[in-house]
Coordinates of C-alpha atoms in Angstrom, one line a residue:
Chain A
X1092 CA 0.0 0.0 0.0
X1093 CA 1.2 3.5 -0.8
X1094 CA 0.7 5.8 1.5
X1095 CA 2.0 8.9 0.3
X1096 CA 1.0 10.0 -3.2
X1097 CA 3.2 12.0 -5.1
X1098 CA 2.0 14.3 -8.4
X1099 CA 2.7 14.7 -11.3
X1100 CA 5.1 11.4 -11.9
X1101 CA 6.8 13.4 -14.2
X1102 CA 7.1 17.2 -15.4
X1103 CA 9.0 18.6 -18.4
X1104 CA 9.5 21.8 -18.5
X1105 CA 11.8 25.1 -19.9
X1106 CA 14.8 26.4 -18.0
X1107 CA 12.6 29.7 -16.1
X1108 CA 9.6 28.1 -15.1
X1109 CA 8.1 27.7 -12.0
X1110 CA 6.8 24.5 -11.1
X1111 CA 5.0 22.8 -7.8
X1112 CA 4.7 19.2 -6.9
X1113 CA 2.5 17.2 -4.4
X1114 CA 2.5 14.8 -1.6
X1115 CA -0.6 13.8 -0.5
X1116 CA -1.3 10.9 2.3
X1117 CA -4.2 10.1 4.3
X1118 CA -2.0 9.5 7.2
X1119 CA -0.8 12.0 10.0
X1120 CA 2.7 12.4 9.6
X1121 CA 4.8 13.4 12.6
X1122 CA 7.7 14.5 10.0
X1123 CA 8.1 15.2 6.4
X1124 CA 11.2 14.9 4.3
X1125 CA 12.1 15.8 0.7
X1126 CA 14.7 14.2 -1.0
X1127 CA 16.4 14.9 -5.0
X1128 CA 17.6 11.6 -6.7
X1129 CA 20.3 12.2 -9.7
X1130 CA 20.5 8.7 -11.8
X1131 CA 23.1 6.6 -10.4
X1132 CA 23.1 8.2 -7.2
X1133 CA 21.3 7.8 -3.7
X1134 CA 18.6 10.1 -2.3
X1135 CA 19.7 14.0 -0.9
X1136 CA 18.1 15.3 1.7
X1137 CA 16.6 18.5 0.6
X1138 CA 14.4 19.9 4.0
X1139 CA 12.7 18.3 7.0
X1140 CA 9.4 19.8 7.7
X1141 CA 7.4 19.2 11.2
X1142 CA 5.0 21.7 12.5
X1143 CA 1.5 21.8 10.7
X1144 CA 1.9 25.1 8.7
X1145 CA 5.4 25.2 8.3
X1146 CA 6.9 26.8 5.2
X1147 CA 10.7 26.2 4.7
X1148 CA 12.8 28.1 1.9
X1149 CA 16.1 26.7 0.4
X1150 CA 17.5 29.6 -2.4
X1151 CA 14.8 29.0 -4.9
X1152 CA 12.8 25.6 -3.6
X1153 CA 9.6 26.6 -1.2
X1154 CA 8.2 23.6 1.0
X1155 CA 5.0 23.5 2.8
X1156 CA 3.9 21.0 5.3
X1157 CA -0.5 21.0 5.1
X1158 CA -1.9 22.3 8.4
X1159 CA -2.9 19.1 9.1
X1160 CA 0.4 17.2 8.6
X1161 CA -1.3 14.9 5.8
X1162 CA 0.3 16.8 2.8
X1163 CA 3.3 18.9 1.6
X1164 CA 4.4 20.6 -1.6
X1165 CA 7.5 21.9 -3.1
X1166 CA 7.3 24.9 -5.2
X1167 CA 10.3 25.7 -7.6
X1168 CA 10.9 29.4 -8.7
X1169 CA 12.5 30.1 -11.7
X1170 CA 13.9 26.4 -12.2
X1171 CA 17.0 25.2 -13.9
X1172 CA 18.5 22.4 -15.8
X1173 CA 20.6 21.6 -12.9
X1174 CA 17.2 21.0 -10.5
X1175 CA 16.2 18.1 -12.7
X1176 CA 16.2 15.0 -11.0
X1177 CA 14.1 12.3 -9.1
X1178 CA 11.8 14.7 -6.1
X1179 CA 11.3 12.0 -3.4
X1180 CA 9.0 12.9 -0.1
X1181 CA 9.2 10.8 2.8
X1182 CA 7.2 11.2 6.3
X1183 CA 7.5 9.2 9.1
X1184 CA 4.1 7.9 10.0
X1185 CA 2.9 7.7 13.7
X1186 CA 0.6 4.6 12.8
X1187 CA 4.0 2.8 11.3
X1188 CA 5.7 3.5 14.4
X1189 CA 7.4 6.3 13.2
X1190 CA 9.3 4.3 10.3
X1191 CA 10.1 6.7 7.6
X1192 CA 7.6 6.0 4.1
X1193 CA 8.8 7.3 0.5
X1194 CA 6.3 8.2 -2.0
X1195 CA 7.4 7.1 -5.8
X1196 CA 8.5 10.7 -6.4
X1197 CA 8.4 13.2 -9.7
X1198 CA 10.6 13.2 -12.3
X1199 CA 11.6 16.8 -12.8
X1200 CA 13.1 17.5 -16.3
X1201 CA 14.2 21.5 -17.1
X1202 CA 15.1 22.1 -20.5
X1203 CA 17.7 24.3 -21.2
Chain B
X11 CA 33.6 13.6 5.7
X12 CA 33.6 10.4 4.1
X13 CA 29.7 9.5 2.6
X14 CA 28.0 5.5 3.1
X15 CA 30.0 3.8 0.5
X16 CA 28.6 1.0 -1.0
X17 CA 29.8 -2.2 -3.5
X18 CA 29.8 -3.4 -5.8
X19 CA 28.1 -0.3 -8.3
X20 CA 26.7 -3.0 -10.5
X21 CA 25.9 -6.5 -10.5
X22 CA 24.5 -9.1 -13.4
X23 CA 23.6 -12.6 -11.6
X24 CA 21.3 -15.5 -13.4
X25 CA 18.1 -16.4 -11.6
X26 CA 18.7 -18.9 -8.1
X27 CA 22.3 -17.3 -7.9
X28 CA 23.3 -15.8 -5.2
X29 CA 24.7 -12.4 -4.3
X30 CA 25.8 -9.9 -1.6
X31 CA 26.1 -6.2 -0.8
X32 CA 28.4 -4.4 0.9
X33 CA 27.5 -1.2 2.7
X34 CA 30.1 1.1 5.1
X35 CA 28.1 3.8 6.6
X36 CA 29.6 7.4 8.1
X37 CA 31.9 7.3 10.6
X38 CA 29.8 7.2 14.1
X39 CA 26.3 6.4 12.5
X40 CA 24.4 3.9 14.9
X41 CA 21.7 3.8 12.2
X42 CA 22.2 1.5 9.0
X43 CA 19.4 1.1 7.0
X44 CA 19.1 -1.1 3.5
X45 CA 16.3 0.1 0.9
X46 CA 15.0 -1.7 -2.4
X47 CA 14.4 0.8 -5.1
X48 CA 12.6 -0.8 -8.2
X49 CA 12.6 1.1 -11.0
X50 CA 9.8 4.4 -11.1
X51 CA 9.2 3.4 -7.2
X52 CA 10.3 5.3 -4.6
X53 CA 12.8 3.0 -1.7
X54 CA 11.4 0.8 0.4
X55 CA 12.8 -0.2 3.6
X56 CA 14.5 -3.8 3.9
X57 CA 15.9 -3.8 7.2
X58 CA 16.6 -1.3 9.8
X59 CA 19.8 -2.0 12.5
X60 CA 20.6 0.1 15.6
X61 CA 24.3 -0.4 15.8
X62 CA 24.4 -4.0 15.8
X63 CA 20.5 -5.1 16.7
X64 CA 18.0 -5.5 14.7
X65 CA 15.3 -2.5 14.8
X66 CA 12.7 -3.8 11.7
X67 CA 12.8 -6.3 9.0
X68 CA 8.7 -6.7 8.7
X69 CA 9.4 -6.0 5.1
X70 CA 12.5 -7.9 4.6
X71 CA 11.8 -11.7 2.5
X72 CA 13.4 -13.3 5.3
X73 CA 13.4 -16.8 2.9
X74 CA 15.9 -15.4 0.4
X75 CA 16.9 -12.2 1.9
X76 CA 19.7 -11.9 5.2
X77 CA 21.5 -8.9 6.5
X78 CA 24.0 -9.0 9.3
X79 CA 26.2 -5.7 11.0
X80 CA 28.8 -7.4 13.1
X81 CA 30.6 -4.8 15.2
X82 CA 28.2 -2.6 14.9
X83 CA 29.7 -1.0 11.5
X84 CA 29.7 -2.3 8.1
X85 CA 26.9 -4.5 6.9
X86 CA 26.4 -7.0 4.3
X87 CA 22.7 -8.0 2.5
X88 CA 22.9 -11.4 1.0
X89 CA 20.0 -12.5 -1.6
X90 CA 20.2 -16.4 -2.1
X91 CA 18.7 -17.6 -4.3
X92 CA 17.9 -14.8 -6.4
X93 CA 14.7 -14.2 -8.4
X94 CA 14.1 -12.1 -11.4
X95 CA 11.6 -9.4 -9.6
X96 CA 14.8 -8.7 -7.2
X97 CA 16.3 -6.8 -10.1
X98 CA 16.3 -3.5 -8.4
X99 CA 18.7 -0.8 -6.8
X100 CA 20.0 -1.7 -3.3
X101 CA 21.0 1.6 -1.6
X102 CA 22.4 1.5 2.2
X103 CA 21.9 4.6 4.4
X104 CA 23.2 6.0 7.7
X105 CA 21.8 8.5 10.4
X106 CA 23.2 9.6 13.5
X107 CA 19.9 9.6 15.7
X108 CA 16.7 8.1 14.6
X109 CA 14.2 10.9 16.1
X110 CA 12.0 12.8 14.5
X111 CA 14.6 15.4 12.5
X112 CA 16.6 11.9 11.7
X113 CA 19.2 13.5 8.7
X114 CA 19.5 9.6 6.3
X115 CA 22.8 9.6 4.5
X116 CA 22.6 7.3 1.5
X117 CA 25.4 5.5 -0.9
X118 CA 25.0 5.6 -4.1
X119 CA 23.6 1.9 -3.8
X120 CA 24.1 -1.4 -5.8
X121 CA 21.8 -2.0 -9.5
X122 CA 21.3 -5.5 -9.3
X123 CA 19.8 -7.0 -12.6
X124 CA 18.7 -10.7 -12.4
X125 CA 18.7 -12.6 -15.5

């Protein structure tokens, strides 16, 4: 069972644009994380989000963690060829003991 | 500071062979953790070890599958006999403290493709 959805699965789009993707569960988390996969490489942590409400900024990446700690998104300003890459989200999920979940992630693709 | 390292990068192996994973996480890590990472799926937990116990293997195939961390350090994940749907990317990752802020430091992991 997948319990964190993550939308689109993939997003093509030109160097400049801004872009947002989603991670949606139906569980409470009690943390989020958002990690960037480059092919042939391991997950980087990106931002750990915990509070309802909270907004985190990282140069030009925005996260949001939903109010009710079910949902997150990561907004993109002005993207780049170098942000392409897999965009994985991860919460640890109080009903799982606290055992940390990745969604399937977006593939990001910024056109130069 | 030296990242997880993992070997080997690659890996071929016919069906019912058998074959093993290296991982070496940071320097001080208590937290190993191995993932399976099929292709257009995010990873999914194998096995979690708290310096040299055992913390959660629910998801681990516990008839083919075996991990061991002696000392508390490096770890191994052994597949015997392999099957074709275990053609996947293995990645091994380290954290210092398993609370809520836990920071997971991954390799670069091991593409295992069963043939």
């Amino acid at each position: 069972t997948q319990l964190l959805e993550q939308s689109p699965q993939f997003l093509s789009i030109q160097e400049g644009e801004n872009l947002t993707v989603y991670c949606n569960s139906s569980s409470v988390f009690s943390s989020l994380q958002w990690y960037r996969q480059e092919p042939g490489e391991g997950p980087v942590l990106l931002v750990t989000v915990v509070t309802g409400g909270e907004v985190k900024k990282l140069k030009r990446l925005t996260f949001q963690f939903g109010d009710a700690r079910k949902d997150s998104s990561l907004h993109i300003t002005a993207a780049q060829p170098g942000d392409t890459g897999l965009y994985l989200c991860a919460g640890k999920d109080m009903e799982y003991g606290n055992k940390l979940v990745f969604g399937a992630g977006t593939i990001l693709r910024v056109k130069s | 500071e030296a990242g997880v390292a993992q070997s080997p990068r690659y890996k071929i192996i016919e069906k019912r062979q058998s074959v093993a994973f290296w991982c070496n996480p940071i320097s001080g890590h208590a937290t190993l953790y191995w993932y399976q990472q099929i292709l257009g799926q995010g990873p999914k937990l194998l096995i979690q070890f708290q310096n040299n116990g055992v913390v959660d293997d629910s998801q681990l195939p516990k008839d083919r599958f075996s991990a061991e961390r002696l000392k508390g350090v490096d770890s191994t994940l052994k597949i015997q006999p392999a099957k074709l749907e275990d053609s996947a990317v293995y990645l091994c990752a380290s954290s210092l403290d398993p609370g809520l802020n836990e920071k997971l430091f991954f390799g670069s992991g091991t593409q295992l493709s069963v043939l």
